[in-house]
XYZ file of C-alpha atoms in Angstrom:
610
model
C 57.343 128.073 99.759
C 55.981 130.293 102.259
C 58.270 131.155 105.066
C 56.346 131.426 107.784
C 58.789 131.310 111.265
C 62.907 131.062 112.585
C 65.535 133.351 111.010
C 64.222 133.558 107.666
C 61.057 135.211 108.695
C 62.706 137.407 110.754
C 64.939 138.546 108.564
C 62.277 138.986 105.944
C 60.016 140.832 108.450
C 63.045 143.043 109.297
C 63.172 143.897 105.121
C 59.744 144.190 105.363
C 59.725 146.550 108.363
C 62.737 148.662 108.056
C 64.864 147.506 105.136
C 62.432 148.537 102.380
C 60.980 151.933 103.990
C 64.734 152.874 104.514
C 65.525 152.086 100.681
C 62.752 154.538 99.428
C 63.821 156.999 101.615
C 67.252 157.089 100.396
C 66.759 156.655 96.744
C 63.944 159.178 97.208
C 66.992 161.391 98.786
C 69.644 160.463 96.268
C 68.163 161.625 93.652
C 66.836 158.496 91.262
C 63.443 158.858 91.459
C 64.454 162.770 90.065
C 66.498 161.345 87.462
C 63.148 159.868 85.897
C 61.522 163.227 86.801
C 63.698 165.226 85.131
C 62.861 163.939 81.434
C 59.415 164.822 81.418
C 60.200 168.544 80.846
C 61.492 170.514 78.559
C 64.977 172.198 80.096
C 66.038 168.788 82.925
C 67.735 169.635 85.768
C 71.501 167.846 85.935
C 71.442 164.647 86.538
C 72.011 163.352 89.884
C 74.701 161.392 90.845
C 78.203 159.670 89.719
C 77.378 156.772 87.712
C 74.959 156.310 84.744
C 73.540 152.890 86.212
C 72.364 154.210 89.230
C 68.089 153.366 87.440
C 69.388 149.740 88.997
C 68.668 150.543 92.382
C 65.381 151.389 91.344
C 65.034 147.970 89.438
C 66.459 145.725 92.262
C 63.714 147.682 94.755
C 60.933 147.044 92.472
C 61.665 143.906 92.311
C 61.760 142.956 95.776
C 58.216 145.022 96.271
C 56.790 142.632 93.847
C 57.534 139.978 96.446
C 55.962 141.838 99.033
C 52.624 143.277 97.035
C 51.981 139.877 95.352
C 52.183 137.983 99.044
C 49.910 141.435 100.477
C 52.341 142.084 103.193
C 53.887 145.115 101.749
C 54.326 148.056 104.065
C 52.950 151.313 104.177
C 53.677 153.164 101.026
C 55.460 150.177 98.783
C 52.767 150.134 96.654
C 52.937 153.884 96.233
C 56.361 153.768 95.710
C 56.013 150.685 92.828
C 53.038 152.670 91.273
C 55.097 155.830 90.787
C 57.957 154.402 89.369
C 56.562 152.119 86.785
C 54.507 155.078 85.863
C 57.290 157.036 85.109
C 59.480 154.553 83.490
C 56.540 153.983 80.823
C 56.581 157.948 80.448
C 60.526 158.395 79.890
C 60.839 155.157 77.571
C 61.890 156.722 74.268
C 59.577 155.164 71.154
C 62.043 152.647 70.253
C 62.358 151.188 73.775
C 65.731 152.422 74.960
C 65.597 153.605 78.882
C 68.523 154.880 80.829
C 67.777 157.890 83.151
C 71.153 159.326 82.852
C 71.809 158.771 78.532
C 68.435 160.175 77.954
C 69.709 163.478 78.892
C 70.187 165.379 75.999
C 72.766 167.235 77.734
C 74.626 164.166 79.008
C 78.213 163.822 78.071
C 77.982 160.581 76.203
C 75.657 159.060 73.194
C 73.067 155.975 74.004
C 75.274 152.618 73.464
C 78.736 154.733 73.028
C 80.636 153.834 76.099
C 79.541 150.196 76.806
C 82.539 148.625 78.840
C 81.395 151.773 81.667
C 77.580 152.454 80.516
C 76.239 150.133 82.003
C 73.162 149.969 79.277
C 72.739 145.988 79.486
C 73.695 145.753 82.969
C 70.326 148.259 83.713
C 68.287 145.971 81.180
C 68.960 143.232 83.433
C 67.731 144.467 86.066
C 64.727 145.895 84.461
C 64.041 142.741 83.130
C 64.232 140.635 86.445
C 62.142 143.414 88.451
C 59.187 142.971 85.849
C 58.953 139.170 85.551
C 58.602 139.520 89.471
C 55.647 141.662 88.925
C 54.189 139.422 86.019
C 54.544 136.549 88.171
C 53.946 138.300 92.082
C 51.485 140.470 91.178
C 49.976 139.953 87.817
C 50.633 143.240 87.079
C 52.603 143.088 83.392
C 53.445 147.333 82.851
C 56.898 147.162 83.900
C 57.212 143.704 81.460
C 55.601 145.746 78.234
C 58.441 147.958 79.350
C 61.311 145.618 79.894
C 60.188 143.586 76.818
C 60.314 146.915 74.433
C 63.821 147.627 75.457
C 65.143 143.647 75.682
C 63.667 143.735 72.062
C 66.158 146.812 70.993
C 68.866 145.332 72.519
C 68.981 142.309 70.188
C 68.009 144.584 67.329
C 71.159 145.683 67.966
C 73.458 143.649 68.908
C 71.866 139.989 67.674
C 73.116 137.503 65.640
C 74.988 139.274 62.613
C 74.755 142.851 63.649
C 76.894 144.927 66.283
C 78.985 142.336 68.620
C 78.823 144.561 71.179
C 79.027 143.184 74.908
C 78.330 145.173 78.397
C 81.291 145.761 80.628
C 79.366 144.138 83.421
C 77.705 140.844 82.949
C 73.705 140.297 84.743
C 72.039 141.055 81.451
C 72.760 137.277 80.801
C 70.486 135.754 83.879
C 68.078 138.436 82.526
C 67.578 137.777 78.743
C 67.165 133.651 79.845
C 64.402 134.024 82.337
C 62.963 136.277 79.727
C 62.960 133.865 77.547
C 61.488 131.442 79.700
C 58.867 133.932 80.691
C 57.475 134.871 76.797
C 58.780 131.546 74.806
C 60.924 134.373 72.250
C 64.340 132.615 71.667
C 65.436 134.961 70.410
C 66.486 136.315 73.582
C 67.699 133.019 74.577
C 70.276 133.066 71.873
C 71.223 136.763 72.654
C 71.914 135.446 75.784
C 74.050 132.490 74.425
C 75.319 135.348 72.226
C 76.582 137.840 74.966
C 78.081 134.352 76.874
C 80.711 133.312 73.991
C 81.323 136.892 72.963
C 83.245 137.878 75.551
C 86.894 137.363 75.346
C 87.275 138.150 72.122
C 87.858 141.873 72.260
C 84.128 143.246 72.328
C 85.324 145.769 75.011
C 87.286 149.165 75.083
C 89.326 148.490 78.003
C 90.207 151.405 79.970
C 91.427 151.766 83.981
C 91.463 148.201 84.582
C 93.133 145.336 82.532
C 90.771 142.817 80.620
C 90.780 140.510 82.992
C 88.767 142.965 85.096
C 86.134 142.432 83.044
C 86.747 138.218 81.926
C 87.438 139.958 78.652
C 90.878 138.636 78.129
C 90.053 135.196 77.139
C 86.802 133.187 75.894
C 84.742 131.829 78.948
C 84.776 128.465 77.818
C 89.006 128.965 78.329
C 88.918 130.789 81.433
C 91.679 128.711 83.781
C 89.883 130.271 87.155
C 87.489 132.509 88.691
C 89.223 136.011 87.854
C 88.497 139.730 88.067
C 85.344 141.681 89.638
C 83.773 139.272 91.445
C 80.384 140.326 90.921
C 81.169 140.487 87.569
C 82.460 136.536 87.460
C 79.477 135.442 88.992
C 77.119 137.168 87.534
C 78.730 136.043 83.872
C 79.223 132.551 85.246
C 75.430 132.729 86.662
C 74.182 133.687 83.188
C 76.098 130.818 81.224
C 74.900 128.506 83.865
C 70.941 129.355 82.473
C 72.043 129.353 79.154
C 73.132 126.066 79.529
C 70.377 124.970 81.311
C 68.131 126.002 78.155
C 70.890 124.656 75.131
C 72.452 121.708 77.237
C 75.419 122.903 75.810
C 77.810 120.158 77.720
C 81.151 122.255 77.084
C 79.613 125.043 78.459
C 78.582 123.094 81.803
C 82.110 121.545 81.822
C 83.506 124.735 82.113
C 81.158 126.158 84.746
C 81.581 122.548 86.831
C 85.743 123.645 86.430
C 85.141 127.595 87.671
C 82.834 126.024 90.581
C 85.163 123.464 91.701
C 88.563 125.980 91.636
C 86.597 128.500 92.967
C 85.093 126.737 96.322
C 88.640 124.978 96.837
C 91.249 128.262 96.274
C 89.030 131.226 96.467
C 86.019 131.461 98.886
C 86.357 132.742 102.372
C 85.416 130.307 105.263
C 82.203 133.011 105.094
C 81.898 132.411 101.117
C 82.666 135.550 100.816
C 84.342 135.887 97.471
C 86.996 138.689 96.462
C 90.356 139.754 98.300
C 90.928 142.783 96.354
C 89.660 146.391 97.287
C 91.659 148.112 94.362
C 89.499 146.708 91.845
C 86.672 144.545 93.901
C 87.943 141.259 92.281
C 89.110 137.952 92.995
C 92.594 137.725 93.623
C 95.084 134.861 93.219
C 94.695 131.143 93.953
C 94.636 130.800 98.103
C 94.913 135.169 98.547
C 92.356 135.386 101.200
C 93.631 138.349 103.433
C 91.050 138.238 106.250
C 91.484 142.207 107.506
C 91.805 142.600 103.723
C 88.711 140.755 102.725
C 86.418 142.585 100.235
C 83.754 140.183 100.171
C 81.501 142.662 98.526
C 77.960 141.954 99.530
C 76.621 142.126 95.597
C 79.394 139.297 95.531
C 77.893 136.921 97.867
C 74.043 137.478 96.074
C 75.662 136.409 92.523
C 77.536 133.303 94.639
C 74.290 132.498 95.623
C 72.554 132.845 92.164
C 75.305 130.861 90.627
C 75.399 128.020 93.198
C 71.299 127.314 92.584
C 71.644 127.585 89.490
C 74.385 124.890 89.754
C 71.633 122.783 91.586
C 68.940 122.983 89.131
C 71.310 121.975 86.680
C 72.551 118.752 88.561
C 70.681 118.168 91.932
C 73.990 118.752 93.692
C 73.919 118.869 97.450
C 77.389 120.347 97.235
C 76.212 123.458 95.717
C 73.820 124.234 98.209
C 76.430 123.668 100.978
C 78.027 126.633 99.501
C 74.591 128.633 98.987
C 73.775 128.288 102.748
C 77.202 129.171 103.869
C 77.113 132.223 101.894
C 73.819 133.129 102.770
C 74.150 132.766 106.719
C 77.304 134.070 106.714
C 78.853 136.760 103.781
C 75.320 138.008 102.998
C 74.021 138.246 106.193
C 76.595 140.178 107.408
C 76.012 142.525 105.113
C 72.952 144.562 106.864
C 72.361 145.859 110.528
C 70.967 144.265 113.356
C 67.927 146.940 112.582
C 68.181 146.424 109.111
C 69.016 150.179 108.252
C 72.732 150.143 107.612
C 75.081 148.210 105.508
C 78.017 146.717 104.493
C 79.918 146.765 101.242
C 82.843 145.015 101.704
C 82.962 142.031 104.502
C 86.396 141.440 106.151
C 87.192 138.730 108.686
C 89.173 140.986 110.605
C 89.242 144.359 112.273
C 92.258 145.871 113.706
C 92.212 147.631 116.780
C 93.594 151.036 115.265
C 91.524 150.273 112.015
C 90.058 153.933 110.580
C 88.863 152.591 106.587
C 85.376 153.595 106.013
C 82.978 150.581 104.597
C 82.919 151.282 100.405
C 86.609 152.958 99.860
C 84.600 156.300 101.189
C 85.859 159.073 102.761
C 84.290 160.415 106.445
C 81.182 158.706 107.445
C 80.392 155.592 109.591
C 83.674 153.656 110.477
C 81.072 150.674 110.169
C 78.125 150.022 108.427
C 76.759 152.576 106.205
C 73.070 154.471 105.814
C 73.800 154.486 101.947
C 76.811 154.777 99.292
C 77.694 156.690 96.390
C 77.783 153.201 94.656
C 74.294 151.802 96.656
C 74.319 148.564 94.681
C 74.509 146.429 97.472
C 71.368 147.534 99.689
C 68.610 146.947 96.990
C 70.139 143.950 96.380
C 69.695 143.274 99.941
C 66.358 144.076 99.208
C 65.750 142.062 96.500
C 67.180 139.204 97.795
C 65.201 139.130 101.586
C 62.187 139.438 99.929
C 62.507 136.325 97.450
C 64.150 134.074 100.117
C 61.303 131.614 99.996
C 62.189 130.926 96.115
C 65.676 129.121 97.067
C 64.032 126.715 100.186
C 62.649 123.735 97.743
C 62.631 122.652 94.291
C 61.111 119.898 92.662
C 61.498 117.346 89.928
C 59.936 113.936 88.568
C 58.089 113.299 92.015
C 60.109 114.292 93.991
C 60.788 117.443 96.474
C 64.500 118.710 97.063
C 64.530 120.114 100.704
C 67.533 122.649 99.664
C 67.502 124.853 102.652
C 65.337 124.142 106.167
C 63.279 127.009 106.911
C 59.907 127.110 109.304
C 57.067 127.524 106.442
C 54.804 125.435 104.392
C 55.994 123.771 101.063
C 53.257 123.324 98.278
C 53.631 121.961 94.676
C 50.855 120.344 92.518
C 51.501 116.978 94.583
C 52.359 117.356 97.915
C 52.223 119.850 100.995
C 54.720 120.055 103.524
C 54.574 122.101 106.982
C 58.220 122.792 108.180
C 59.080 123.220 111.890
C 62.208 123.410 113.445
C 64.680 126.554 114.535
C 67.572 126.048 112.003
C 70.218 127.422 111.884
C 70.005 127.401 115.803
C 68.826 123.841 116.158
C 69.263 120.944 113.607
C 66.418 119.236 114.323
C 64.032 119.316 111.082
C 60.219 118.061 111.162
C 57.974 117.859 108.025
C 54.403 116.966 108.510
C 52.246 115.772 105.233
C 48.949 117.846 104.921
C 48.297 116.531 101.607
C 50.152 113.813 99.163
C 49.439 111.931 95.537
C 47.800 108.640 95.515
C 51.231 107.488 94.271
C 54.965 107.251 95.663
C 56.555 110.203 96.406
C 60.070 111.255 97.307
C 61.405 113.319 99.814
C 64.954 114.524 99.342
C 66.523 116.003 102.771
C 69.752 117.607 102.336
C 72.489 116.579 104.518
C 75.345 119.400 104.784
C 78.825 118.466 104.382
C 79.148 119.480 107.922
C 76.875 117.267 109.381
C 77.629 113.631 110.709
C 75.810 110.829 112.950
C 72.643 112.343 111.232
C 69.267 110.540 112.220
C 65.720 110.245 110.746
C 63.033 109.528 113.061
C 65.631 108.443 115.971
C 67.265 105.824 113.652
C 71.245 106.250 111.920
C 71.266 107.699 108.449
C 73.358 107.542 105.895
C 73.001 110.178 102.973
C 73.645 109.486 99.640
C 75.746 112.132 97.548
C 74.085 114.839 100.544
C 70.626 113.365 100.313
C 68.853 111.326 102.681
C 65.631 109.971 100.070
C 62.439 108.443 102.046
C 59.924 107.287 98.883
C 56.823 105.689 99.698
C 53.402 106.409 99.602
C 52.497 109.278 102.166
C 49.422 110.133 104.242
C 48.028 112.871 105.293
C 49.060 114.138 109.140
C 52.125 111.524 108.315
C 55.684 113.553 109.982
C 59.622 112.449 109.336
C 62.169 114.402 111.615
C 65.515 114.770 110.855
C 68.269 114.962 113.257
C 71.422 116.805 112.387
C 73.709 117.192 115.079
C 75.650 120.445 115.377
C 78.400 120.523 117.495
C 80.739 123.469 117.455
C 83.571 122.557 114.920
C 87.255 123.956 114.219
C 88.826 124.792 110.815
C 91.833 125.042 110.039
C 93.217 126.760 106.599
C 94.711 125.066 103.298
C 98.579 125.130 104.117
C 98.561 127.556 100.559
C 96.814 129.713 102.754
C 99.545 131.924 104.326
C 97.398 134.317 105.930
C 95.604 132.508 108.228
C 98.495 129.863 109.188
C 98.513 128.859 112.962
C 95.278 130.389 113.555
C 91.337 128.678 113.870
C 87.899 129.333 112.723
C 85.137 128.594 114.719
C 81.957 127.362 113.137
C 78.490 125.847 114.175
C 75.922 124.733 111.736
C 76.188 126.781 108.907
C 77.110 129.603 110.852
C 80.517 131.069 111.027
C 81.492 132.681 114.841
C 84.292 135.223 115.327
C 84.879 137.148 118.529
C 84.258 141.175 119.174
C 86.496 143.286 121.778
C 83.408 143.438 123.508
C 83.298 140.250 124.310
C 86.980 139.595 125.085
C 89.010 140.965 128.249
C 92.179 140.229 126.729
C 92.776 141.953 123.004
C 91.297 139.868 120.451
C 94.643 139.713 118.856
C 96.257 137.725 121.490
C 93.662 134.631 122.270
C 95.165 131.611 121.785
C 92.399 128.745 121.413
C 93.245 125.307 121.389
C 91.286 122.128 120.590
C 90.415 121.143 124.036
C 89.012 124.721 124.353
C 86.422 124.471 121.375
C 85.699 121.294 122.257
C 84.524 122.166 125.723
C 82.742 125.905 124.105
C 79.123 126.046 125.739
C 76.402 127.133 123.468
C 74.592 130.161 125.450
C 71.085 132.260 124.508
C 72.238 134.700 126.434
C 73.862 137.692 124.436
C 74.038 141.649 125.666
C 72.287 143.387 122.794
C 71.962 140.792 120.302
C 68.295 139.065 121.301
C 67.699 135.890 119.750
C 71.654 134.505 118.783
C 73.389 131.554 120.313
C 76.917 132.728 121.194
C 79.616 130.269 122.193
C 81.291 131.136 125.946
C 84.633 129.276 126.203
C 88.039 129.718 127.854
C 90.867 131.136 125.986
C 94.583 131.441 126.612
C 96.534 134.680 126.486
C 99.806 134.897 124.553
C 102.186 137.537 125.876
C 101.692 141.163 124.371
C 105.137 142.352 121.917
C 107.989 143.221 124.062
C 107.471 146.870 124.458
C 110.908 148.198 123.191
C 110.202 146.783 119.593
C 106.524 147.482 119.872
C 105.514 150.406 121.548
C 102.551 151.462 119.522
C 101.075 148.245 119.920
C 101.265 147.613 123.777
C 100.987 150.763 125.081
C 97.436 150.876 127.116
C 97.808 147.003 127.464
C 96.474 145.607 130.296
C 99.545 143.279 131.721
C 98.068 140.017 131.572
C 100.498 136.645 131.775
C 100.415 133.840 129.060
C 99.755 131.591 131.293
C 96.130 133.664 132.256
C 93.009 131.978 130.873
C 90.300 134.478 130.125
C 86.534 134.189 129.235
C 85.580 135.012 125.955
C 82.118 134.776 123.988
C 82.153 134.155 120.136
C 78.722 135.443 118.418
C 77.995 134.800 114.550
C 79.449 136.284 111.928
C 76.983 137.897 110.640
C 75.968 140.006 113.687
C 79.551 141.619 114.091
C 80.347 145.218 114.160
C 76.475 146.082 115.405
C 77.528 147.019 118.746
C 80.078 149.879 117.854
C 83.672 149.293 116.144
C 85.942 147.689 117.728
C 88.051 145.193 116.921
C 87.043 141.344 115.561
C 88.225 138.143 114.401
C 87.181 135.169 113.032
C 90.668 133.448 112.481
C 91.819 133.029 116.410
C 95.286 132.264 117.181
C 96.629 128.540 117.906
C 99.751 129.465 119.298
């Protein structure tokens, strides 16, 4: 799938542009590419920075370039970039295929494989891996796989079936090993991967700071009650298993990822799919804890969601998997990056308060918004990564048939059929798909219908979908078109009644895009709007938005509710503008995902009902 217009594209132009020039810069600046330096002589410099897994960022960014060199639409200096940094990963590699920037010091202050719960070893692997199938396959170019397959090959040396059951404190390594697998035909790292899966639980770990259930270490997966703990972590573990069992058909281990999905989307997503309430230890909190000013929501979070939920699909065809991939990835991934693609987020919250001071990534001083870079940068390469291999998650396809997953301007090929795409999703639901070339035999088209949708038509007649597909089989033409119809008036939610936080208030969605209102946009403080149904109902959908080209906002009316009294609330009213109850303001909601890019000021998502 090529994207080749709409959102997508200009979100992957924006990557393209100024995402991917910014990332060199600052891991140029950081210090990683030095960390590599540094081992090719004979008395290093120290090593820069305050984790040993910081060769990741690296990884993810190579990875993404592979997109963009192997379509030849790579900027100025990616392929420089690429070129340097595969050349100096095959120059550091030590002879039996270990590779970590930061152990590889002889001065550092810990032995190769000695602290694995905070080394990160596996974790880096992972990456490695992942970045140089996307070259194999993107490029043809197989250095960085020679390089990933030496070190994947140590790894189950050591830790395979019947030696060292060692695990790493953060799962990805697990995704990793499977597509590796699937890339060379070796089992053997399938079954390290199967290996790492049921291993953890059972006391692999040296658990220090945080509890074992920070890491899913304090119980087998297979026993795990709920999502718990890091929530990158979760999903990238829960990711993994989902590929191993997608290679084994292990049906106990699908059972208990269908059990994880199922609790998770009902008790412990944000209405963004944001997942993780917790800043203390960036991890899922209880059943139905979803603080909205609290909100982590880290943006490394949402990515594994996403990986998880397609992998989900693959496994089953489930349309109610990709619900959750396209709310996530319109709403608590988007957010994540600037309007000019050169700042981020690390944590997502639902709401800002008007005297909020926190800095984005538990950092002192900075940006009171999105940041240039962190001290952790996990989350813009991932960014990276992730833009540039959008195209991967539109359409899939199995026994003649093609799964529309996501609707995205572009042209679909497989060995059977081309598709052209048109249509403006997520602004417009209105879907066209023209044949420009089809087998001499029947072929379906599968055309997801999101849960949100309803009164759906195909070429101007009713539709009903079946389990969230609409399926037209027949044999096609060429030139032959089917459009798709899927209304999208602007809808209200309202919160599970377990939900305390957000009790009495209303979110606002459209489509698969989530609206909250800005300051900016409000005359009254945000805090006081009172919306009721009538008011959504009547919300008109408006191109027209002050700094944000491009974005349907919604315009509607809302009610004021009186300020505190000012004797039992002075620091709250004081400055107020006196406006009645009974005054109706304008107000404009914008999406989600373009909050906070027009300075910081307060914002909600959850609007009051009374």
């Amino acid at each position: 799938m090529r994207i080749t217009g709409g959102l997508l594209r200009q979100w992957q132009d924006r990557n393209r542009q100024s995402t991917i020039p910014h990332a060199i810069e600052q891991l140029r600046a950081a210090g990683n590419v030095d960390n590599l330096c540094r081992l090719l002589v004979d008395d290093p410099p120290a090593y820069r920075g305050r984790y040993p897994f910081l060769d990741t960022d690296l990884y993810k960014t190579l990875e993404g370039l592979a997109y963009e060199i192997g379509a030849g639409s790579a900027g100025e200096g990616a392929r420089e970039f690429f070129d340097e940094v595969v050349g100096l990963l095959e120059q550091v590699q030590a002879e039996d295929g270990y590779l970590n920037s930061f152990f590889q010091d002889p001065a550092a202050t810990k032995k190769p494989w000695e602290d694995l719960t905070w080394g990160h070893e596996l974790y880096n692997l992972g990456h490695l891996i992942q970045a140089a199938i996307a070259a194999n396959r993107r490029m043809g170019d197989r250095r960085l796989l020679d390089v990933a397959v030496k070190f994947a090959d140590l790894a189950v040396r050591r830790f395979g079936q019947g030696r060292e059951e060692g695990i790493c404190g953060h799962p990805e390594v697990e995704m990793a090993l499977v597509e590796l697998y699937r890339e060379t035909g070796d089992r053997d790292y399938l079954t390290q991967a199967s290996l790492f899966v049921d291993r953890r639980g059972h006391g692999h770990l040296q658990h220090s700071i945080f509890s074992p259930e920070y890491f899913q270490d304090h119980l087998p997966f297979r026993e795990l009650p709920s999502v718990i703990g890091h929530a990158v972590r979760m999903a990238y573990l829960a990711a993994g298993a989902t590929d191993v069992y997608l290679e084994t058909g292990d049906r106990s281990l699908f059972e208990t990822l269908d059990r994880l999905w199922d609790d998770m989307v009902a008790t412990k997503l944000y209405l963004t799919g944001g997942l993780g309430s917790r800043h203390s230890d960036e991890a899922i909190g209880d059943r139905y804890e979803l603080p909205s000013e609290r909100a982590y929501s880290e943006t490394c979070a949402a990515i594994a969601v996403m990986q998880w939920a397609w992998r989900m699909f693959v496994a089953t065809g489930g349309a109610k998997y990709l619900d959750v991939f396209e709310r996530v990835l319109f709403n608590a991934y988007a957010v994540g990056l600037s309007a000019e693609g050169s700042a981020f987020f690390y944590d997502n919250p639902l709401q800002r308060r008007p005297d909020h001071e926190q800095r984005s990534g538990a950092e002192t001083g900075g940006e009171s918004l999105r940041r240039a870079w962190f001290r952790c940068p996990c989350c813009p390469p991932n960014i990276v990564r992730w833009m540039a291999q959008l195209g991967d998650y539109v359409a899939a396809e199995r026994h003649d048939a093609l799964f529309l997953a996501l609707y995205a301007e572009g042209r679909i090929e497989t060995d059977a059929l081309a598709v052209t795409v048109e249509t403006a999703y997520p602004w417009d639901g209105d879907v066209q798909l023209t044949v420009d070339r089809a087998p001499s035999r029947p072929y379906a088209i599968k055309l997801r219908v999101p849960a949100w949708a309803h009164d759906v038509t195909l070429d101007g007649a009713p539709a009903a979908a079946e389990d969230g597909w609409l399926t037209v089989e027949r044999n096609w033409n060429e030139g032959e078109s089917i459009r798709l119809h899927l209304p999208m008036p602007v809808r209200a939610h309202l919160s599970h009644p377990h939900l305390d936080a957000t009790r009495g208030a209303v979110g606002i969605a459209r489509g698969p895009l989530v609206y909250c209102v800005e300051q900016q946009d409000s005359p009254a403080p945000v805090d006081d709007l009172v919306l009721s149904a009538e008011r959504i109902a009547a919300a008109d959908i408006s191109s027209s938005m002050d700094g944000l080209p491009g974005a349907l906002a919604l315009r509607l009316a809302a009610d004021v509710a009186p300020a505190p009294a000012p004797e039992l609330y002075p620091e709250l009213t004081a400055g107020r503008p006196a406006i009645e109850r009974t005054a109706t303001v304008p107000v404009t909601l914008i999406p989600y995902f373009l909050w906070g890019n027009r300075g910081s000021e307060a914002m909600r998502v959850w609007v009051r009902t009374q």
